[in-house]
Structures are given as structure tokens and as C-alpha cells.
Amino acid sequence: VVSTQSTGGNPSKGATVLGAHVEGPFISREKLGAHPPQYIQDKCLVTKDELGEFFGSTENITIITIAPELPGAPEMIHHLAGEGVVCSIGHSIANIEQAVVSTQSTGSSLAAQRILQLLLLHPSYLELQR
């Protein structure tokens, strides 16, 4: 994970890295895109200890893309959102119910890739957000 660089509060020293967007390995094997299949995880990490062991630290992660249909996704999203990480739905074959669970009760705040098509096919999802 990228280590952030500090300018010591002096903008004349340049820009800073705001954080990393971790896209994978918690994505659907059916929506890999350019991701090598050998690195894809078939389930999410459900405890803070598992997250710490896998990532070392989430301190510099600002966004993570997760397929909400993976086992343990709601719990992982809940823990990461609690640490201030933006959880994005992507590389997913989730159905509308799985998308709703991850956005309403666990903290996903972005939807990417195929999930946007799902919203167009199921406009009732937008009603659930009111």
C-alpha cells in the first residue's frame, strides 16, 4: 500500500498522496477485467484481525472495490467504512438485494462498473434509497 508523503503543512513543497484505491482482490471471478485470477479472493475478510493481517494497515487506503456478493462482504465493508475507507461496489455480479444490503446497512458509498447497469434495470433500487 502506498505510503503517504507529508509536505509538513507547506503547500509549496508539492502535492501529497491522498491514499490508495485498492481494486481487488475481493472481486467476482466472473468480472475479473484485467485482474490476474490467481490473486482473487473467494471470500472477504470478516474480522479486524483478518483485515490487519492481510493489509498490514488500512491507514493509507482511501477506497476499496468489493463485490458485495462475496461471503463476508457486508462485515468487511462495515469494518472498513468504520475506519473511514470508502467502499465501492465493482467487478460484481451482485443482485439488487446484495447491492442494497451493502449500500444501506454496511456503508458502501460508490457503485462502479456493472452495478450501474443493474440500477438502470431495477429503478426500484433508487426508490429504496429515499
Coordinates of N, CA, C and O in Angstrom, one line a residue, residues 28-130:
S28 N -15.5 -10.5 -8.1 CA -16.0 -11.7 -8.7 C -15.1 -12.3 -9.7 O -14.5 -11.5 -10.5
R29 N -14.9 -13.6 -9.7 CA -14.1 -14.3 -10.7 C -14.8 -14.1 -12.0 O -14.1 -14.3 -13.1
E30 N -16.1 -13.8 -12.1 CA -16.8 -13.7 -13.4 C -16.6 -12.3 -14.0 O -17.0 -12.1 -15.1
K31 N -16.1 -11.4 -13.2 CA -15.9 -10.0 -13.7 C -14.5 -9.5 -13.4 O -14.3 -8.5 -12.8
L32 N -13.5 -10.3 -13.8 CA -12.1 -10.0 -13.5 C -11.5 -8.8 -14.1 O -10.7 -8.1 -13.5
G33 N -12.0 -8.5 -15.3 CA -11.3 -7.4 -16.0 C -9.9 -7.8 -16.3 O -9.6 -8.9 -16.7
A34 N -8.9 -6.9 -15.9 CA -7.5 -7.2 -16.2 C -6.8 -7.9 -15.0 O -5.6 -8.1 -15.0
H35 N -7.6 -8.2 -13.9 CA -7.0 -8.8 -12.7 C -6.6 -10.2 -13.0 O -7.4 -11.0 -13.4
P36 N -5.4 -10.6 -12.6 CA -4.9 -12.0 -12.7 C -5.7 -12.9 -11.7 O -5.8 -12.6 -10.5
P37 N -6.3 -14.0 -12.2 CA -7.2 -14.8 -11.4 C -6.5 -15.4 -10.2 O -7.2 -15.7 -9.2
Q38 N -5.2 -15.6 -10.3 CA -4.6 -16.3 -9.1 C -4.5 -15.4 -7.9 O -4.3 -15.9 -6.8
Y39 N -4.8 -14.1 -8.0 CA -4.8 -13.3 -6.8 C -6.2 -13.0 -6.3 O -6.3 -12.4 -5.2
I40 N -7.2 -13.4 -6.9 CA -8.6 -13.1 -6.5 C -8.9 -14.0 -5.2 O -8.6 -15.2 -5.2
Q41 N -9.6 -13.3 -4.3 CA -10.0 -14.0 -3.1 C -11.5 -14.4 -3.2 O -12.3 -13.6 -3.7
D42 N -11.8 -15.6 -2.8 CA -13.2 -16.1 -2.9 C -14.1 -15.7 -1.8 O -15.3 -16.0 -1.8
K43 N -13.6 -15.1 -0.8 CA -14.4 -14.6 0.3 C -13.7 -13.4 0.9 O -12.5 -13.2 0.7
C44 N -14.5 -12.6 1.6 CA -13.9 -11.3 2.2 C -13.4 -11.6 3.6 O -13.7 -12.7 4.2
L45 N -12.7 -10.7 4.1 CA -12.2 -10.8 5.5 C -13.2 -10.2 6.4 O -13.7 -9.1 6.2
V46 N -13.6 -11.0 7.5 CA -14.7 -10.6 8.3 C -14.4 -10.0 9.6 O -15.2 -9.4 10.3
T47 N -13.1 -10.1 10.0 CA -12.8 -9.5 11.3 C -11.7 -8.5 11.2 O -10.9 -8.5 10.2
K48 N -11.5 -7.6 12.1 CA -10.5 -6.6 12.1 C -9.1 -7.3 12.1 O -8.2 -6.8 11.5
D49 N -9.0 -8.4 12.8 CA -7.7 -9.1 12.8 C -7.3 -9.6 11.4 O -6.2 -9.5 11.0
E50 N -8.3 -10.2 10.7 CA -8.0 -10.7 9.4 C -7.7 -9.5 8.4 O -6.7 -9.6 7.6
L51 N -8.3 -8.4 8.6 CA -8.0 -7.2 7.8 C -6.6 -6.7 8.1 O -5.8 -6.5 7.1
G52 N -6.2 -6.7 9.3 CA -4.9 -6.3 9.7 C -3.8 -7.2 9.2 O -2.8 -6.8 8.8
E53 N -4.1 -8.5 9.3 CA -3.1 -9.5 8.8 C -2.9 -9.4 7.3 O -1.8 -9.5 6.8
F54 N -4.0 -9.2 6.6 CA -4.0 -9.1 5.1 C -3.3 -7.9 4.6 O -2.4 -7.9 3.7
F55 N -3.8 -6.7 5.1 CA -3.3 -5.4 4.6 C -2.1 -4.8 5.4 O -1.5 -3.9 4.9
G56 N -1.9 -5.4 6.6 CA -0.9 -4.8 7.4 C -1.5 -3.6 8.1 O -1.6 -3.5 9.3
S57 N -2.0 -2.6 7.4 CA -2.6 -1.4 7.9 C -3.6 -0.9 6.8 O -3.3 -1.0 5.6
T58 N -4.7 -0.4 7.2 CA -5.6 0.3 6.3 C -5.4 1.8 6.3 O -6.2 2.5 5.6
E59 N -4.4 2.3 7.0 CA -4.2 3.7 7.2 C -4.1 4.5 5.9 O -4.6 5.6 5.8
N60 N -3.5 3.9 4.8 CA -3.4 4.7 3.6 C -4.3 4.3 2.5 O -4.2 4.7 1.4
I61 N -5.3 3.4 2.8 CA -6.3 3.0 1.9 C -7.5 4.0 2.0 O -8.0 4.2 3.0
T62 N -7.8 4.6 0.9 CA -8.9 5.6 0.9 C -10.2 5.0 0.2 O -11.3 5.3 0.6
I63 N -10.0 4.1 -0.8 CA -11.1 3.5 -1.5 C -10.8 2.0 -1.7 O -9.6 1.7 -2.1
I64 N -11.7 1.2 -1.6 CA -11.6 -0.2 -1.9 C -12.8 -0.7 -2.7 O -13.9 -0.4 -2.4
T65 N -12.5 -1.4 -3.8 CA -13.6 -2.0 -4.6 C -13.9 -3.4 -4.1 O -12.9 -4.2 -4.0
I66 N -15.1 -3.7 -3.8 CA -15.5 -5.0 -3.3 C -16.8 -5.5 -4.0 O -17.7 -4.7 -4.3
A67 N -16.8 -6.8 -4.4 CA -18.0 -7.4 -4.9 C -18.9 -7.8 -3.7 O -18.5 -8.7 -2.9
P68 N -20.1 -7.2 -3.6 CA -20.9 -7.4 -2.4 C -21.5 -8.8 -2.3 O -22.0 -9.2 -1.2
E69 N -21.4 -9.6 -3.3 CA -22.0 -11.0 -3.3 C -21.0 -12.0 -2.6 O -21.4 -13.1 -2.3
L70 N -19.8 -11.6 -2.4 CA -18.8 -12.5 -1.8 C -19.1 -12.8 -0.4 O -19.6 -11.9 0.4
P71 N -18.9 -14.0 0.1 CA -19.1 -14.3 1.5 C -18.3 -13.3 2.4 O -17.1 -13.1 2.2
G72 N -19.0 -12.8 3.4 CA -18.3 -11.9 4.3 C -18.2 -10.4 3.9 O -17.7 -9.6 4.6
A73 N -18.7 -10.1 2.7 CA -18.6 -8.7 2.2 C -19.3 -7.7 3.1 O -18.7 -6.7 3.4
P74 N -20.5 -7.9 3.6 CA -21.1 -6.9 4.5 C -20.3 -6.6 5.7 O -20.1 -5.5 6.1
E75 N -19.7 -7.7 6.3 CA -18.9 -7.5 7.5 C -17.6 -6.7 7.2 O -17.2 -5.8 7.9
M76 N -17.0 -7.1 6.1 CA -15.8 -6.4 5.7 C -16.0 -4.9 5.4 O -15.3 -4.0 5.8
I77 N -17.1 -4.6 4.6 CA -17.5 -3.3 4.3 C -17.7 -2.5 5.6 O -17.3 -1.3 5.7
H78 N -18.4 -3.1 6.5 CA -18.8 -2.5 7.8 C -17.5 -2.0 8.5 O -17.3 -0.9 9.0
H79 N -16.5 -3.0 8.6 CA -15.2 -2.7 9.3 C -14.5 -1.6 8.6 O -14.0 -0.6 9.3
L80 N -14.3 -1.7 7.3 CA -13.6 -0.7 6.5 C -14.2 0.7 6.6 O -13.5 1.7 6.8
A81 N -15.5 0.7 6.4 CA -16.2 2.0 6.5 C -16.1 2.7 7.9 O -15.9 3.9 8.0
G82 N -16.0 1.8 8.9 CA -15.8 2.3 10.3 C -14.4 2.9 10.4 O -14.2 3.8 11.3
E83 N -13.5 2.6 9.6 CA -12.1 3.1 9.6 C -12.0 4.3 8.6 O -10.9 4.7 8.4
G84 N -13.1 4.7 8.0 CA -13.0 5.8 7.1 C -12.7 5.5 5.6 O -12.4 6.3 4.8
V85 N -12.6 4.2 5.3 CA -12.4 3.7 3.9 C -13.7 3.8 3.1 O -14.7 3.3 3.6
V86 N -13.6 4.4 1.9 CA -14.8 4.4 1.1 C -14.9 3.1 0.4 O -13.9 2.6 -0.2
C87 N -16.0 2.4 0.5 CA -16.2 1.1 -0.1 C -17.0 1.2 -1.4 O -18.1 1.7 -1.4
S88 N -16.4 0.7 -2.5 CA -17.1 0.8 -3.8 C -17.5 -0.5 -4.3 O -16.7 -1.5 -4.1
I89 N -18.7 -0.6 -4.8 CA -19.2 -1.9 -5.4 C -18.6 -1.9 -6.8 O -18.9 -1.0 -7.6
G90 N -18.0 -3.0 -7.2 CA -17.5 -3.1 -8.5 C -17.0 -4.5 -8.8 O -16.9 -5.4 -7.9
H91 N -16.7 -4.8 -10.1 CA -16.3 -6.1 -10.6 C -17.2 -7.2 -9.9 O -16.8 -8.1 -9.3
S92 N -18.5 -7.0 -10.1 CA -19.5 -7.7 -9.3 C -20.6 -8.3 -10.2 O -20.9 -7.8 -11.2
I93 N -21.2 -9.4 -9.7 CA -22.4 -10.0 -10.3 C -23.5 -10.0 -9.3 O -24.4 -10.7 -9.3
A94 N -23.4 -9.0 -8.4 CA -24.4 -8.9 -7.3 C -25.8 -8.7 -7.8 O -26.0 -8.0 -8.8
N95 N -26.8 -9.3 -7.1 CA -28.2 -9.0 -7.5 C -28.6 -7.7 -6.7 O -27.8 -7.2 -5.9
I96 N -29.7 -7.2 -7.0 CA -30.2 -6.0 -6.4 C -30.2 -6.0 -4.9 O -29.9 -5.1 -4.2
E97 N -30.6 -7.2 -4.3 CA -30.7 -7.3 -2.8 C -29.3 -7.2 -2.2 O -29.2 -6.5 -1.2
Q98 N -28.3 -7.8 -2.8 CA -27.0 -7.7 -2.3 C -26.4 -6.3 -2.4 O -25.7 -5.8 -1.5
A99 N -26.7 -5.6 -3.5 CA -26.3 -4.2 -3.6 C -27.0 -3.3 -2.6 O -26.3 -2.5 -2.0
V100 N -28.3 -3.6 -2.3 CA -29.0 -2.8 -1.3 C -28.4 -3.0 0.1 O -28.1 -2.0 0.8
V101 N -28.1 -4.2 0.4 CA -27.6 -4.5 1.7 C -26.2 -3.8 1.9 O -26.0 -3.2 3.0
S102 N -25.4 -3.9 0.9 CA -24.1 -3.2 1.1 C -24.1 -1.7 1.1 O -23.3 -1.1 1.8
T103 N -25.1 -1.1 0.4 CA -25.2 0.3 0.5 C -25.9 0.9 1.6 O -25.6 1.9 2.2
Q104 N -27.0 0.2 2.1 CA -27.8 0.7 3.1 C -27.3 0.4 4.5 O -27.3 1.2 5.4
S105 N -27.0 -0.8 4.7 CA -26.7 -1.2 6.1 C -25.2 -1.3 6.5 O -24.9 -1.4 7.6
T106 N -24.3 -1.3 5.5 CA -22.9 -1.5 5.8 C -22.0 -0.4 5.4 O -20.9 -0.4 5.7
G107 N -22.4 0.5 4.5 CA -21.6 1.6 4.3 C -21.0 1.8 2.9 O -20.2 2.7 2.7
S108 N -21.3 1.0 1.9 CA -20.8 1.2 0.6 C -21.4 2.6 0.1 O -22.5 2.8 0.2
S109 N -20.5 3.3 -0.5 CA -20.9 4.7 -0.9 C -20.7 4.9 -2.4 O -21.0 6.0 -2.9
L110 N -20.1 4.0 -3.1 CA -19.9 4.1 -4.5 C -20.3 2.9 -5.2 O -20.2 1.8 -4.7
A111 N -20.8 3.0 -6.4 CA -21.1 1.9 -7.3 C -20.4 2.0 -8.6 O -20.4 3.1 -9.2
A112 N -19.7 1.0 -9.0 CA -18.9 1.1 -10.3 C -19.2 -0.1 -11.2 O -19.8 -1.0 -10.8
Q113 N -18.8 0.1 -12.4 CA -18.9 -1.0 -13.4 C -20.3 -1.5 -13.6 O -21.2 -0.7 -13.8
R114 N -20.5 -2.8 -13.5 CA -21.8 -3.4 -13.9 C -23.0 -3.0 -13.0 O -24.1 -3.1 -13.3
I115 N -22.7 -2.6 -11.7 CA -23.8 -2.3 -10.8 C -24.6 -1.1 -11.3 O -25.8 -1.0 -11.1
L116 N -24.0 -0.2 -12.1 CA -24.7 0.9 -12.7 C -25.8 0.4 -13.7 O -26.9 0.9 -13.7
Q117 N -25.5 -0.6 -14.4 CA -26.4 -1.2 -15.3 C -27.6 -1.8 -14.5 O -28.7 -1.8 -14.9
L118 N -27.2 -2.4 -13.4 CA -28.3 -3.0 -12.5 C -29.2 -2.0 -12.1 O -30.5 -2.2 -12.0
L119 N -28.8 -0.8 -11.8 CA -29.6 0.3 -11.3 C -30.6 0.7 -12.4 O -31.8 1.0 -12.2
L120 N -30.1 0.7 -13.7 CA -31.0 1.1 -14.8 C -32.0 0.0 -15.0 O -33.2 0.3 -15.4
L121 N -31.7 -1.3 -14.8 CA -32.7 -2.3 -15.0 C -33.7 -2.4 -13.8 O -34.7 -3.0 -14.0
H122 N -33.3 -1.9 -12.7 CA -34.1 -2.0 -11.5 C -34.3 -0.6 -10.9 O -33.7 -0.3 -9.8
P123 N -35.1 0.2 -11.5 CA -35.2 1.6 -10.9 C -35.8 1.6 -9.5 O -35.7 2.6 -8.8
S124 N -36.4 0.5 -9.1 CA -37.0 0.5 -7.7 C -35.8 0.6 -6.7 O -36.1 1.1 -5.6
Y125 N -34.6 0.3 -7.0 CA -33.5 0.5 -6.1 C -33.3 1.9 -5.7 O -33.1 2.3 -4.6
L126 N -33.6 2.8 -6.7 CA -33.5 4.3 -6.4 C -34.5 4.7 -5.4 O -34.3 5.5 -4.6
E127 N -35.7 4.0 -5.5 CA -36.8 4.3 -4.5 C -36.4 3.9 -3.1 O -36.7 4.5 -2.1
L128 N -35.6 2.8 -3.0 CA -35.2 2.3 -1.7 C -34.3 3.2 -1.0 O -34.1 3.2 0.2
Q129 N -33.6 4.1 -1.8 CA -32.6 5.0 -1.2 C -33.2 6.2 -0.6 O -32.6 7.0 0.1
R130 N -34.5 6.4 -0.7 CA -35.2 7.6 -0.2 C -35.5 7.4 1.3 O -35.7 6.5 1.8

